[in-house]
Tab-separated table of C-alpha atoms and ligand atoms in Angstrom:
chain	number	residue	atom	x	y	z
D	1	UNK	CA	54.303	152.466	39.104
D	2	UNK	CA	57.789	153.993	39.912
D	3	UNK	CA	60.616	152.884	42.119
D	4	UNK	CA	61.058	156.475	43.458
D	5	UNK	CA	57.355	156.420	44.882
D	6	UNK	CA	57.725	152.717	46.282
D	7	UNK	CA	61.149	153.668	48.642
D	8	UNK	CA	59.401	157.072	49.162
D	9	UNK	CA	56.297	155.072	50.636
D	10	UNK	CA	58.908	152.862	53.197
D	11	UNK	CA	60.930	155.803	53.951
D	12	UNK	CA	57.822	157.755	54.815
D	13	UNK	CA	56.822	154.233	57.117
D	14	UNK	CA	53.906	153.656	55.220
D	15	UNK	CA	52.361	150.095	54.447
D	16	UNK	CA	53.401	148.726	50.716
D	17	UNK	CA	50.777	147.444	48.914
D	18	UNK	CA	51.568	143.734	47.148
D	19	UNK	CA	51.274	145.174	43.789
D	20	UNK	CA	54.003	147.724	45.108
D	21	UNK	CA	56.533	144.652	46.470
D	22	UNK	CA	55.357	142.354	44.015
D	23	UNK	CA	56.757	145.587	41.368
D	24	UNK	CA	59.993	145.817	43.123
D	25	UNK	CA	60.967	142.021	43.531
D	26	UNK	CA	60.085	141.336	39.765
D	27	UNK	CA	61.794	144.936	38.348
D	28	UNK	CA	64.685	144.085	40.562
D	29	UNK	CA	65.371	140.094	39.625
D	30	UNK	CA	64.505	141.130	35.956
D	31	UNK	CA	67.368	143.634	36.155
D	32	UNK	CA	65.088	146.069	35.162
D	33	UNK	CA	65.403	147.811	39.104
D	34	UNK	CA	69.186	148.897	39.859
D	35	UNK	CA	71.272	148.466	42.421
D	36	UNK	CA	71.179	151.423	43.667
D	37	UNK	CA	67.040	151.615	44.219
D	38	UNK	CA	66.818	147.946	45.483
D	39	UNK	CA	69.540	148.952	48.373
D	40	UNK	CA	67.602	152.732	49.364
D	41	UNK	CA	64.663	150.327	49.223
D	42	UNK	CA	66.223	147.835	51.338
D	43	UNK	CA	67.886	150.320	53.941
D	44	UNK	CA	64.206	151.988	54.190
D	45	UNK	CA	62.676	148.083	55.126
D	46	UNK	CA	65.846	148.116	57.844
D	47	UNK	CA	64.607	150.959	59.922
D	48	UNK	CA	61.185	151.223	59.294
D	49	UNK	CA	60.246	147.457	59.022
D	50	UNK	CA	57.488	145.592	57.523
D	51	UNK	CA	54.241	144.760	58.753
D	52	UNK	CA	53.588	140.687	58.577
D	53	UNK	CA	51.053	141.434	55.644
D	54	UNK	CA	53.607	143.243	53.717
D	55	UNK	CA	56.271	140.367	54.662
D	56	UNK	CA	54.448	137.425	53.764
D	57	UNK	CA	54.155	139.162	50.414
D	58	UNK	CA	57.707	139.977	50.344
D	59	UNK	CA	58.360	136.243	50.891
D	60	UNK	CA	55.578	134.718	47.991
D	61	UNK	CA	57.154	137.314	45.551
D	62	UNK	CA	60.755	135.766	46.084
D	63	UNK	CA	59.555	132.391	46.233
D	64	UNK	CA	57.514	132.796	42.495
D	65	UNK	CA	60.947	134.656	41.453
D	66	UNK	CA	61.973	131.815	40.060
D	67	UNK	CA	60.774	127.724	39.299
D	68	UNK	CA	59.132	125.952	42.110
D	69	UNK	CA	59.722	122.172	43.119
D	70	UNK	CA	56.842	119.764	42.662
D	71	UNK	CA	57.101	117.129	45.322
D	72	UNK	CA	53.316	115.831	44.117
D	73	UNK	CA	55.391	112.289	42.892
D	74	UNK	CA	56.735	111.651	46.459
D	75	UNK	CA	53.991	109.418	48.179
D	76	UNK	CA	53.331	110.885	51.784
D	77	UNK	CA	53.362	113.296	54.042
D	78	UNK	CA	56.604	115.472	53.130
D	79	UNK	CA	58.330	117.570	56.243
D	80	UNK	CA	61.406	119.812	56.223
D	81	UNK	CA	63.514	121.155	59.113
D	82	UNK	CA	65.331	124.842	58.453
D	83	UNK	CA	68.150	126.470	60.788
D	84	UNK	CA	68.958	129.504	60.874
D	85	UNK	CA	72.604	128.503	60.815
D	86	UNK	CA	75.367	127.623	63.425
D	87	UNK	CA	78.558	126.213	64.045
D	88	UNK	CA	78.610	122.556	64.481
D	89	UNK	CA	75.382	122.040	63.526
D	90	UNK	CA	74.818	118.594	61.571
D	91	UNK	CA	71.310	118.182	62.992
D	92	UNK	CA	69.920	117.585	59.282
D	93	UNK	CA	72.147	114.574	59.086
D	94	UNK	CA	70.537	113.025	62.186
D	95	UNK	CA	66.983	113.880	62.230
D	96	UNK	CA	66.183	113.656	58.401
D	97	UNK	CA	67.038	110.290	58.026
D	98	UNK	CA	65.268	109.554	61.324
D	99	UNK	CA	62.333	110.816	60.476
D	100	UNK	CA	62.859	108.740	57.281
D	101	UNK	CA	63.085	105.732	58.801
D	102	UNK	CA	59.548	106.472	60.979
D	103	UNK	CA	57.616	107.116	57.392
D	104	UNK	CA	57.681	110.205	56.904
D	105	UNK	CA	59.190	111.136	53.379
D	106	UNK	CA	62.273	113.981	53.612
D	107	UNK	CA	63.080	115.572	50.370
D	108	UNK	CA	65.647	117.817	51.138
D	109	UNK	CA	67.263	120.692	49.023
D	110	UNK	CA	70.227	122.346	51.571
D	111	UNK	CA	72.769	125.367	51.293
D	112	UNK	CA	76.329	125.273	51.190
D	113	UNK	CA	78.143	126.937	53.959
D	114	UNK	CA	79.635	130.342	53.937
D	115	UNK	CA	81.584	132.444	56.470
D	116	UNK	CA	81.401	130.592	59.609
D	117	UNK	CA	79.132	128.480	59.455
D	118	UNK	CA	78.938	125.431	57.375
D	119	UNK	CA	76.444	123.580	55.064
D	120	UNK	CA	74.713	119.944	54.915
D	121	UNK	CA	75.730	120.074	51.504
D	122	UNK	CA	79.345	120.418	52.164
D	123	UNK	CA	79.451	118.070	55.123
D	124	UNK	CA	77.888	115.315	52.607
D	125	UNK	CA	80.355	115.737	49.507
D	126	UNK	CA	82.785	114.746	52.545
D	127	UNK	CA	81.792	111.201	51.596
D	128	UNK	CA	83.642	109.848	48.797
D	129	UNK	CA	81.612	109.796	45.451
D	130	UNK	CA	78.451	111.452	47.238
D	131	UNK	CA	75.912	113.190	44.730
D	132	UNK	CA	74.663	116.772	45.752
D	133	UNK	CA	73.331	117.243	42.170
D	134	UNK	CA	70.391	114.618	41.275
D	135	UNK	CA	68.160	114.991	38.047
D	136	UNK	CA	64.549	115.684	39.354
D	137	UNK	CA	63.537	112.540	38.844
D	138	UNK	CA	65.775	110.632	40.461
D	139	UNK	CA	65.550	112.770	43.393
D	140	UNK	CA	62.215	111.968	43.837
D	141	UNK	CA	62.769	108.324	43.403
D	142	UNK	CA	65.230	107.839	45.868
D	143	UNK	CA	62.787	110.056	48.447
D	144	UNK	CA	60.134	107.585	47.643
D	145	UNK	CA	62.735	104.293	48.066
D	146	UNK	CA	64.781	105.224	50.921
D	147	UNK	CA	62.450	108.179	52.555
D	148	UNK	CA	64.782	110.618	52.109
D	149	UNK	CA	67.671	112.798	49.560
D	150	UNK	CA	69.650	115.317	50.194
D	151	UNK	CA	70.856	117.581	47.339
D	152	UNK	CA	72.076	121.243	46.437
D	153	UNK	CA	70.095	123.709	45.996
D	154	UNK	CA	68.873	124.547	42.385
D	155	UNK	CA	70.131	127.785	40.828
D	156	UNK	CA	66.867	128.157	39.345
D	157	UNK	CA	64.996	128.578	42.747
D	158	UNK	CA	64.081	131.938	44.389
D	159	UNK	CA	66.369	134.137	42.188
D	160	UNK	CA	65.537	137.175	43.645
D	161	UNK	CA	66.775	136.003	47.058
D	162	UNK	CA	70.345	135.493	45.441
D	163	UNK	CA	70.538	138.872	44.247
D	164	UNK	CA	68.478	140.847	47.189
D	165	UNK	CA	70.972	138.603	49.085
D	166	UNK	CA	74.344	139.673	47.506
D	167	UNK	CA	73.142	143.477	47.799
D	168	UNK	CA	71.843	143.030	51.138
D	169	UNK	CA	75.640	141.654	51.892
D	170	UNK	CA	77.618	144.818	50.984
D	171	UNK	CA	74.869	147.729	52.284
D	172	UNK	CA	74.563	146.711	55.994
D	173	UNK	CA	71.368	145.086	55.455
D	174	UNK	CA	70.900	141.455	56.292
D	175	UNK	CA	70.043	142.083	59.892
D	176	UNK	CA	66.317	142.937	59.063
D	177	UNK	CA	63.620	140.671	60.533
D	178	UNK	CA	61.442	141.224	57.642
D	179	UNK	CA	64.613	140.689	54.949
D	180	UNK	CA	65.767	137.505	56.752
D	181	UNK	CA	61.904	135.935	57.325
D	182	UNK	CA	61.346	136.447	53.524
D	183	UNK	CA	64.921	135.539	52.438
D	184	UNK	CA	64.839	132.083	54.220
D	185	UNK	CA	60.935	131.532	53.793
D	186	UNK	CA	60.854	132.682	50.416
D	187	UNK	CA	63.316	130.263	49.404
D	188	UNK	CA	61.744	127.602	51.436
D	189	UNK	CA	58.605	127.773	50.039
D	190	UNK	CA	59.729	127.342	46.544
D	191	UNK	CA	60.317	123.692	48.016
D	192	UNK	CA	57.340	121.420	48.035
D	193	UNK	CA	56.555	120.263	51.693
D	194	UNK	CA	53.599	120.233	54.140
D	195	UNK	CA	55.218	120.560	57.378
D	196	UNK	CA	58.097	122.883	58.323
D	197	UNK	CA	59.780	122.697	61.633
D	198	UNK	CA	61.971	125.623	62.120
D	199	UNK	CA	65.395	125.567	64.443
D	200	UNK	CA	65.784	129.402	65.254
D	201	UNK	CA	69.547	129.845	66.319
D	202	UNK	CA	70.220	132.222	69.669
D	203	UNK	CA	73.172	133.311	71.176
D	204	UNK	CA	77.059	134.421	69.884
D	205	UNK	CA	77.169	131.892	66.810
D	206	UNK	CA	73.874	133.251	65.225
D	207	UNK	CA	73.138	136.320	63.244
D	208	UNK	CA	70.266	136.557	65.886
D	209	UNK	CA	72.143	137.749	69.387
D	210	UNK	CA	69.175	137.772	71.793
D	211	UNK	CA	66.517	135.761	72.792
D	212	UNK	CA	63.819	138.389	71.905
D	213	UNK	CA	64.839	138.762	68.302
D	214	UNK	CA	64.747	135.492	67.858
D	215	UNK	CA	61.284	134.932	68.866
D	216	UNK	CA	60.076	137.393	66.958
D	217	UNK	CA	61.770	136.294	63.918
D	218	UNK	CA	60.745	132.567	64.549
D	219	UNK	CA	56.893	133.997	65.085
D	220	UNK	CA	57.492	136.373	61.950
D	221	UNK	CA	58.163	132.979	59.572
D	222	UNK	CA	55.835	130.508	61.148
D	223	UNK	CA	52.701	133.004	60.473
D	224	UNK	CA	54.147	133.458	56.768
D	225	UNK	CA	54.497	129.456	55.948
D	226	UNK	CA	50.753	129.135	57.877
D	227	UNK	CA	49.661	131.841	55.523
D	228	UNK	CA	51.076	129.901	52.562
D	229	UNK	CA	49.297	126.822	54.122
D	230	UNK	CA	52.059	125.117	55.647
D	231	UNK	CA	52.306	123.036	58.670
D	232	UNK	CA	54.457	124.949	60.655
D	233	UNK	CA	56.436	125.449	64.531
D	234	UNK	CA	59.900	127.071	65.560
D	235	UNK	CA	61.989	125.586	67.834
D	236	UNK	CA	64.520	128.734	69.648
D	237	UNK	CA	67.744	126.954	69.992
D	238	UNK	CA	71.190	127.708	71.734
D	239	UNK	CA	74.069	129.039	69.539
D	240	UNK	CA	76.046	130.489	72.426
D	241	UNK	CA	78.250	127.323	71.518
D	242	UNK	CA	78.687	125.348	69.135
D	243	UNK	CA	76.127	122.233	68.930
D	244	UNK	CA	77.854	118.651	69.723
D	245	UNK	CA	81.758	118.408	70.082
D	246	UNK	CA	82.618	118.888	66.570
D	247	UNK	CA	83.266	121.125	63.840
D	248	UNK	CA	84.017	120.580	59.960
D	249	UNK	CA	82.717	118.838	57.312
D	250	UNK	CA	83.793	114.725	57.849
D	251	UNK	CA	84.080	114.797	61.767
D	252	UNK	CA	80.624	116.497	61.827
D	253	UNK	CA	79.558	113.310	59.545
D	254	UNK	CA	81.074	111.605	61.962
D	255	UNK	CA	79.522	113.068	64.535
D	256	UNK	CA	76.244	112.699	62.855
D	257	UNK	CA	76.337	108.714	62.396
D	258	UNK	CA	77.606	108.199	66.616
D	259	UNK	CA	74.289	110.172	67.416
D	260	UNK	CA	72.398	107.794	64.936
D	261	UNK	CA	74.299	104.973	66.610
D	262	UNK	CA	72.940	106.480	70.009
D	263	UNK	CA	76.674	107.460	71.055
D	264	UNK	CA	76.499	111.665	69.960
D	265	UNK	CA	77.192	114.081	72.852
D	266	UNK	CA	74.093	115.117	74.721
D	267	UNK	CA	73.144	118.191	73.344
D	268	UNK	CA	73.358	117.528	70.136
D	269	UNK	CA	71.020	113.924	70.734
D	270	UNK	CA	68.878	116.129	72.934
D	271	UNK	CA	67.656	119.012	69.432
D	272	UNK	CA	68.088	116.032	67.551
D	273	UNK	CA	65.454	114.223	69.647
D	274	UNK	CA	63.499	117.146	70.109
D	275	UNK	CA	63.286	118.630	66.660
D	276	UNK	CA	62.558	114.871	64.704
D	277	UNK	CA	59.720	114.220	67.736
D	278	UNK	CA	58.303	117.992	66.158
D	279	UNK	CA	58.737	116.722	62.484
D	280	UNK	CA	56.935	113.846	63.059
D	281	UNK	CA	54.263	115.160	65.026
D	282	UNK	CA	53.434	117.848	62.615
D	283	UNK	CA	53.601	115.672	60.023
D	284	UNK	CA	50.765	113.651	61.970
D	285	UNK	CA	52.359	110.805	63.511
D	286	UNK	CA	50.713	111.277	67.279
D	287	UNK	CA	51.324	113.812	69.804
D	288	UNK	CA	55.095	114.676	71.416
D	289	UNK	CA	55.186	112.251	73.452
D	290	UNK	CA	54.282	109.525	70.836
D	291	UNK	CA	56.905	110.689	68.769
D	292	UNK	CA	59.734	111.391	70.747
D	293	UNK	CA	59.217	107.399	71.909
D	294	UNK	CA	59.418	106.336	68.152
D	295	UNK	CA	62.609	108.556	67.571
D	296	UNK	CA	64.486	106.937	70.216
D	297	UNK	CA	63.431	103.081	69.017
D	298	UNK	CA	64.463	104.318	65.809
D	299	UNK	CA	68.236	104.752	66.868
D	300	UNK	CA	68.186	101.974	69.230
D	301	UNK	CA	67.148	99.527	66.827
D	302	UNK	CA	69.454	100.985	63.970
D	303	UNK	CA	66.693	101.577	61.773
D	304	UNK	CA	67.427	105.456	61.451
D	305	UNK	CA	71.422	104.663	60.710
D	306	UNK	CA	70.519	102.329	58.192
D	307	UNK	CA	68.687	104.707	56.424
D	308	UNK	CA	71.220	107.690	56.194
D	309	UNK	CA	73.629	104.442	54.655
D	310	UNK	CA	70.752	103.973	52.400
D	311	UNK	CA	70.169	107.756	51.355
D	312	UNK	CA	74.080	107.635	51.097
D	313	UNK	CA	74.358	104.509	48.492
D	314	UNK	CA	71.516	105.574	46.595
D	315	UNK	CA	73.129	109.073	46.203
D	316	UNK	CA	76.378	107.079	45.137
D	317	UNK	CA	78.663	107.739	48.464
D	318	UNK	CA	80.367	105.162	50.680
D	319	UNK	CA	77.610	103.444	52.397
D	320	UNK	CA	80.430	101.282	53.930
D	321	UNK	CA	81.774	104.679	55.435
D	322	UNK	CA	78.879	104.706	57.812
D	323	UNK	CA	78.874	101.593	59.459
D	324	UNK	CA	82.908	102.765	59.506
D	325	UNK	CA	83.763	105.841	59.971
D	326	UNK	CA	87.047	105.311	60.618
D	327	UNK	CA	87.499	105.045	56.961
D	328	UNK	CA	86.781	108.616	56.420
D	329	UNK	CA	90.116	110.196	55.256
D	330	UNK	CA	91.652	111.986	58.748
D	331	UNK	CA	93.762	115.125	58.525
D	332	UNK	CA	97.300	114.183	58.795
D	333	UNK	CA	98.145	116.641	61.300
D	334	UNK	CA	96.658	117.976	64.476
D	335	UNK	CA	97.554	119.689	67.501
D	336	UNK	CA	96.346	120.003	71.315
D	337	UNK	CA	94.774	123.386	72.551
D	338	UNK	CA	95.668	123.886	76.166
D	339	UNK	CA	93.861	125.905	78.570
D	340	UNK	CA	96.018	128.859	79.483
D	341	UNK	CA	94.694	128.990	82.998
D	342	UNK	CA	92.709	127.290	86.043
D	343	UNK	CA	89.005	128.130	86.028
D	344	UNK	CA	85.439	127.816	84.471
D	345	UNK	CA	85.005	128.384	81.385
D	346	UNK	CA	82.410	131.048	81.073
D	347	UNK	CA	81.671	131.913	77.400
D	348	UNK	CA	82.275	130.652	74.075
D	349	UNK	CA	82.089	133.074	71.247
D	350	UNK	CA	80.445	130.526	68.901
D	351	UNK	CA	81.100	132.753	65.494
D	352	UNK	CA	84.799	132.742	66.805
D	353	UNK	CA	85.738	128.860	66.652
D	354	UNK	CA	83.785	128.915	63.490
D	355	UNK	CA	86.003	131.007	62.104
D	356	UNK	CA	89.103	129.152	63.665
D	357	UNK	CA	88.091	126.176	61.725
D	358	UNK	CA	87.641	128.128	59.024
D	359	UNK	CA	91.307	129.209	58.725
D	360	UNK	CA	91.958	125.522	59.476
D	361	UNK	CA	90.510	124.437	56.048
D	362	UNK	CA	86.910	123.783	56.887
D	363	UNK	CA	85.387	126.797	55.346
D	364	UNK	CA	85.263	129.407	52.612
D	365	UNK	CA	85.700	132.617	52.592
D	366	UNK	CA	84.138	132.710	49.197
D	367	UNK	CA	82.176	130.584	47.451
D	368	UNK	CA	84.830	129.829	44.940
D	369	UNK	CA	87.199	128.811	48.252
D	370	UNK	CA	87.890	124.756	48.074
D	371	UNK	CA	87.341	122.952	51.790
D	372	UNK	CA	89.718	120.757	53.383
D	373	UNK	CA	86.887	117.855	54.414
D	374	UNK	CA	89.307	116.836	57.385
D	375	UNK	CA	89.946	120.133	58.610
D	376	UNK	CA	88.044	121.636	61.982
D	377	UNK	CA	87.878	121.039	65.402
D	378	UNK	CA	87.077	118.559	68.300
D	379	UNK	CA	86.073	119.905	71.458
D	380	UNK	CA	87.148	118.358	74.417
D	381	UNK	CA	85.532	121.014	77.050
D	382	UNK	CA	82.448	123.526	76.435
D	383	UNK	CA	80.655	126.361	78.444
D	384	UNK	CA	80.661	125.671	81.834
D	385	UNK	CA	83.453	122.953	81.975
D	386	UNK	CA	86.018	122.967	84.634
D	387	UNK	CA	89.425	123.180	83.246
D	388	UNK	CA	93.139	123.209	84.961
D	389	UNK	CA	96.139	125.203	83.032
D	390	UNK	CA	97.653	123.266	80.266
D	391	UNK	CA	94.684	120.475	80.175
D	392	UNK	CA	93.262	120.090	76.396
D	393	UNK	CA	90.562	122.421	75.410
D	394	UNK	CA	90.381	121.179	71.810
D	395	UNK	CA	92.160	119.451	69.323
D	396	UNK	CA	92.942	121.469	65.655
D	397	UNK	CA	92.877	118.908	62.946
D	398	UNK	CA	94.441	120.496	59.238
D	399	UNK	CA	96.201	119.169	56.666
D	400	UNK	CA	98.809	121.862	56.363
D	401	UNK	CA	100.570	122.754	60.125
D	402	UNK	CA	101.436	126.404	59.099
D	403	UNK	CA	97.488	126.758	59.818
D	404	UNK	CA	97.865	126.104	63.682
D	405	UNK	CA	98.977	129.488	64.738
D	406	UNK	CA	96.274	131.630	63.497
D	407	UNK	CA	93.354	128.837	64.267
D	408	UNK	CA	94.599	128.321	67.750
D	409	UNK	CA	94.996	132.441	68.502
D	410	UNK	CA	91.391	132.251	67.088
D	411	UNK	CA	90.204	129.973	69.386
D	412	UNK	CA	91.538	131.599	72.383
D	413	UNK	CA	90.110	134.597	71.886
D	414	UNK	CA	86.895	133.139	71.265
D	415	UNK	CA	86.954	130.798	74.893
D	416	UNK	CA	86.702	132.936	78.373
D	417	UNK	CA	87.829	131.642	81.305
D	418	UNK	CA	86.492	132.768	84.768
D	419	UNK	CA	86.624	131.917	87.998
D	420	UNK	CA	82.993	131.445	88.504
D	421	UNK	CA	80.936	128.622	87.088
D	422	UNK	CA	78.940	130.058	84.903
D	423	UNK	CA	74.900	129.855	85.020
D	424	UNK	CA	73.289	126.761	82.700
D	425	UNK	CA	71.871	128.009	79.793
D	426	UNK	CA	68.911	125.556	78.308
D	427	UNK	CA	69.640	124.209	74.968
D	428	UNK	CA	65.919	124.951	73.626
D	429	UNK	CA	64.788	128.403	75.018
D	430	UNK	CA	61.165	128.268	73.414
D	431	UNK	CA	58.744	126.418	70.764
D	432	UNK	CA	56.643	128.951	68.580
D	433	UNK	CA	53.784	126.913	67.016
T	501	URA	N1	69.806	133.010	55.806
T	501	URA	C1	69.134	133.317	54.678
T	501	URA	O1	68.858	132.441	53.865
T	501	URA	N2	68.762	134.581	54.480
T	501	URA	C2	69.029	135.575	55.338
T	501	URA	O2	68.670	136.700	55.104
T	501	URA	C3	69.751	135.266	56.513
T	501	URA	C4	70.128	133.975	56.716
């Protein structure tokens, strides 16, 4: 078998067989395929696609790239929630250790965030002494005692996704529905669970801009997991704002625990609601309804906070920090965005305030970029709010003032005010079971 023939094939549109994909993703993490090939290869998958056959393939060849997790030592029913990635979003902090707290076990290996969006990872490390790197064993141990850990992922997992990923990066490919299914699928697969519920991000803040794309890149990833004999359903979800009122690492922690104490903003209770009701009923708990009636006794009754404090001693962080939260370390400066005219306002470029609390601290540029935990943003109006000229729009939060200038220009250029109030957009635009 030869390269040449196999980028030929795509070029040509043709249908690659799985010895042909399963030649490329082995040559290529071996080192045995260059650069060079693996890109042509790539940029042929951009514009001529795959067909799901070929993609599922694609996706079982990244995931046996590398080792595998064995979850077989957790007792239960194991259940996962991906996103796609967005500003603000901390949902894994709320609904994992609800689901927790309702039985089912959560064994949870998350990313790290880059660009403009953040990770779980990172927002967890924000609590002092926290322990993103676990020995397998004790991993599984804690996921069996408390119902749920959290860690990094594993450098040994899905290999070929971290190179096809890098390349992918600097040749104008990422933005391929067949390179993104088997890039986030392939990876979660490699992970142990039964059920998957998938949060498909929409809108400015998402690397998926319209509605249509993200359906068929939510259908596009629930067929592969069902054809690798998962459990699975997509949830479409808003990013044409960010999710809750905050942004960066500690105050989305913060965040997190007032939802689990029943006090989060509305949106972000609402997907948090919506998508631990899914992960429960998938997992085999009772129908929707069922569920979403055990999700909210779980945060009345405290059950689901106690168990994120739990997850949090047993992974060696302040479990005192999350019955307090006003111990977490605040940035020692902030400053008041004011709205620069009377109006609506009518759009919120999500990616932009991600970047704005990026420059603030809260982000990397590169993965070898340290993060100010207290750095980011609190929101004090979103889409669709009325505002008055000079009333607060946000508040910066950095621990260095010379940041302000650039965050705030950011941030203004990312928030549109109109006159008109601007139509509602639903929070959850579609479920793809
Ligand atoms: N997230 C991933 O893990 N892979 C992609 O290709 C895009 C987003």
């Amino acid at each position: 078998m030869r390269m040449y023939d196999i980028i030929k094939k795509k070029r040509d549109g043709d249908e690659l067989s799985a010895e042909e994909i399963r030649f490329f993703v082995e040559g290529y993490t071996a080192g045995e395929i260059p650069d060079y090939q693996a890109a042509a290869l790539c940029m042929a998958i951009y514009f001529k696609g795959m067909t799901l056959a070929e993609t599922t393939e694609l996706t079982l060849a990244v995931r046996d790239s590398g080792e595998k997790l064995n979850f077989e030592g957790v007792n239960g029913i194991r259940v996962d929630k991906h996103s796609t990635g967005g500003v603000g979003d901390k949902t894994s902090l709320v609904v994992a250790p609800i689901v927790a707290s309702l039985g089912v076990k959560v064994a949870k290996m998350s990313g790290r965030g880059l660009g403009h969006t953040g990770g779980t990872v990172d927002k967890l490390e924000s609590i002092e002494g926290f322990r993103v790197t676990l020995p397998e064993d004790e991993f599984l141990a804690i996921v069996n005692k408390v119902g749920v850990a959290i860690v990094g992922q594993s450098k040994a997992l899905a290999p070929a996704d971290k190179k096809l990923y890098a390349l992918r990066d600097v040749t104008a490919t990422v933005d391929s529905m067949p390179l993104i299914a088997s890039s986030i699928m392939g990876k979660k697969l490699a992970a142990d669970d039964d059920c998957i519920v998938l949060d498909v991000k929409t809108g400015s803040g998402s690397f998926m801009k319209t509605l249509e794309d993200s359906k068929t890149l939510a259908s596009i990833m629930v067929g592969i997991g069902k054809a690798a004999g998962k459990k699975m359903m997509a949830l479409i979800t808003d990013m044409d704002r960010p999710l809750g009122e905050a942004i960066g690492n500690s105050l989305e922690v913060k965040e997190a625990i007032a939802t689990l104490n029943g006090q989060g903003p509305d949106d972000l209770t609402a997907l948090c609601t919506a998508l631990a009701s899914h992960m429960l009923s998938l997992a085999g708990q009772g129908d929707y309804a069922a569920c979403e009636a055990k999700v909210k006794q779980a945060i009345a009754d405290g059950r689901a906070l106690d168990t994120l404090a739990a997850m949090v001693k047993a992974q060696g962080g302040r479990e005192d920090w999350i019955y307090h939260p006003e111990r977490f370390p605040q940035a020692p400066y902030t400053k008041e965005v004011k709205a620069p005219s009377d109006g609506y306002i009518t759009a919120i470029d999500a990616e932009g305030y991600g970047i704005a609390s990026l420059l603030l601290g809260a982000g990397r540029n590169t993965m070898e970029d340290t993060l100010d935990y207290s750095a980011g943003i609190l929101l004090k109006k979103k889409t669709g709010d009325a505002v008055r000229a000079g009333e607060t729009l946000a508040i910066l939060c950095a621990s260095d003032e010379k940041k302000f200038e650039a965050a705030e220009a950011r941030f203004l250029e990312a928030t549109t005010i109109g006159a008109q109030k601007p139509e509602e957009r639903p929070l959850i635009f579609a479920t793809v079971a």
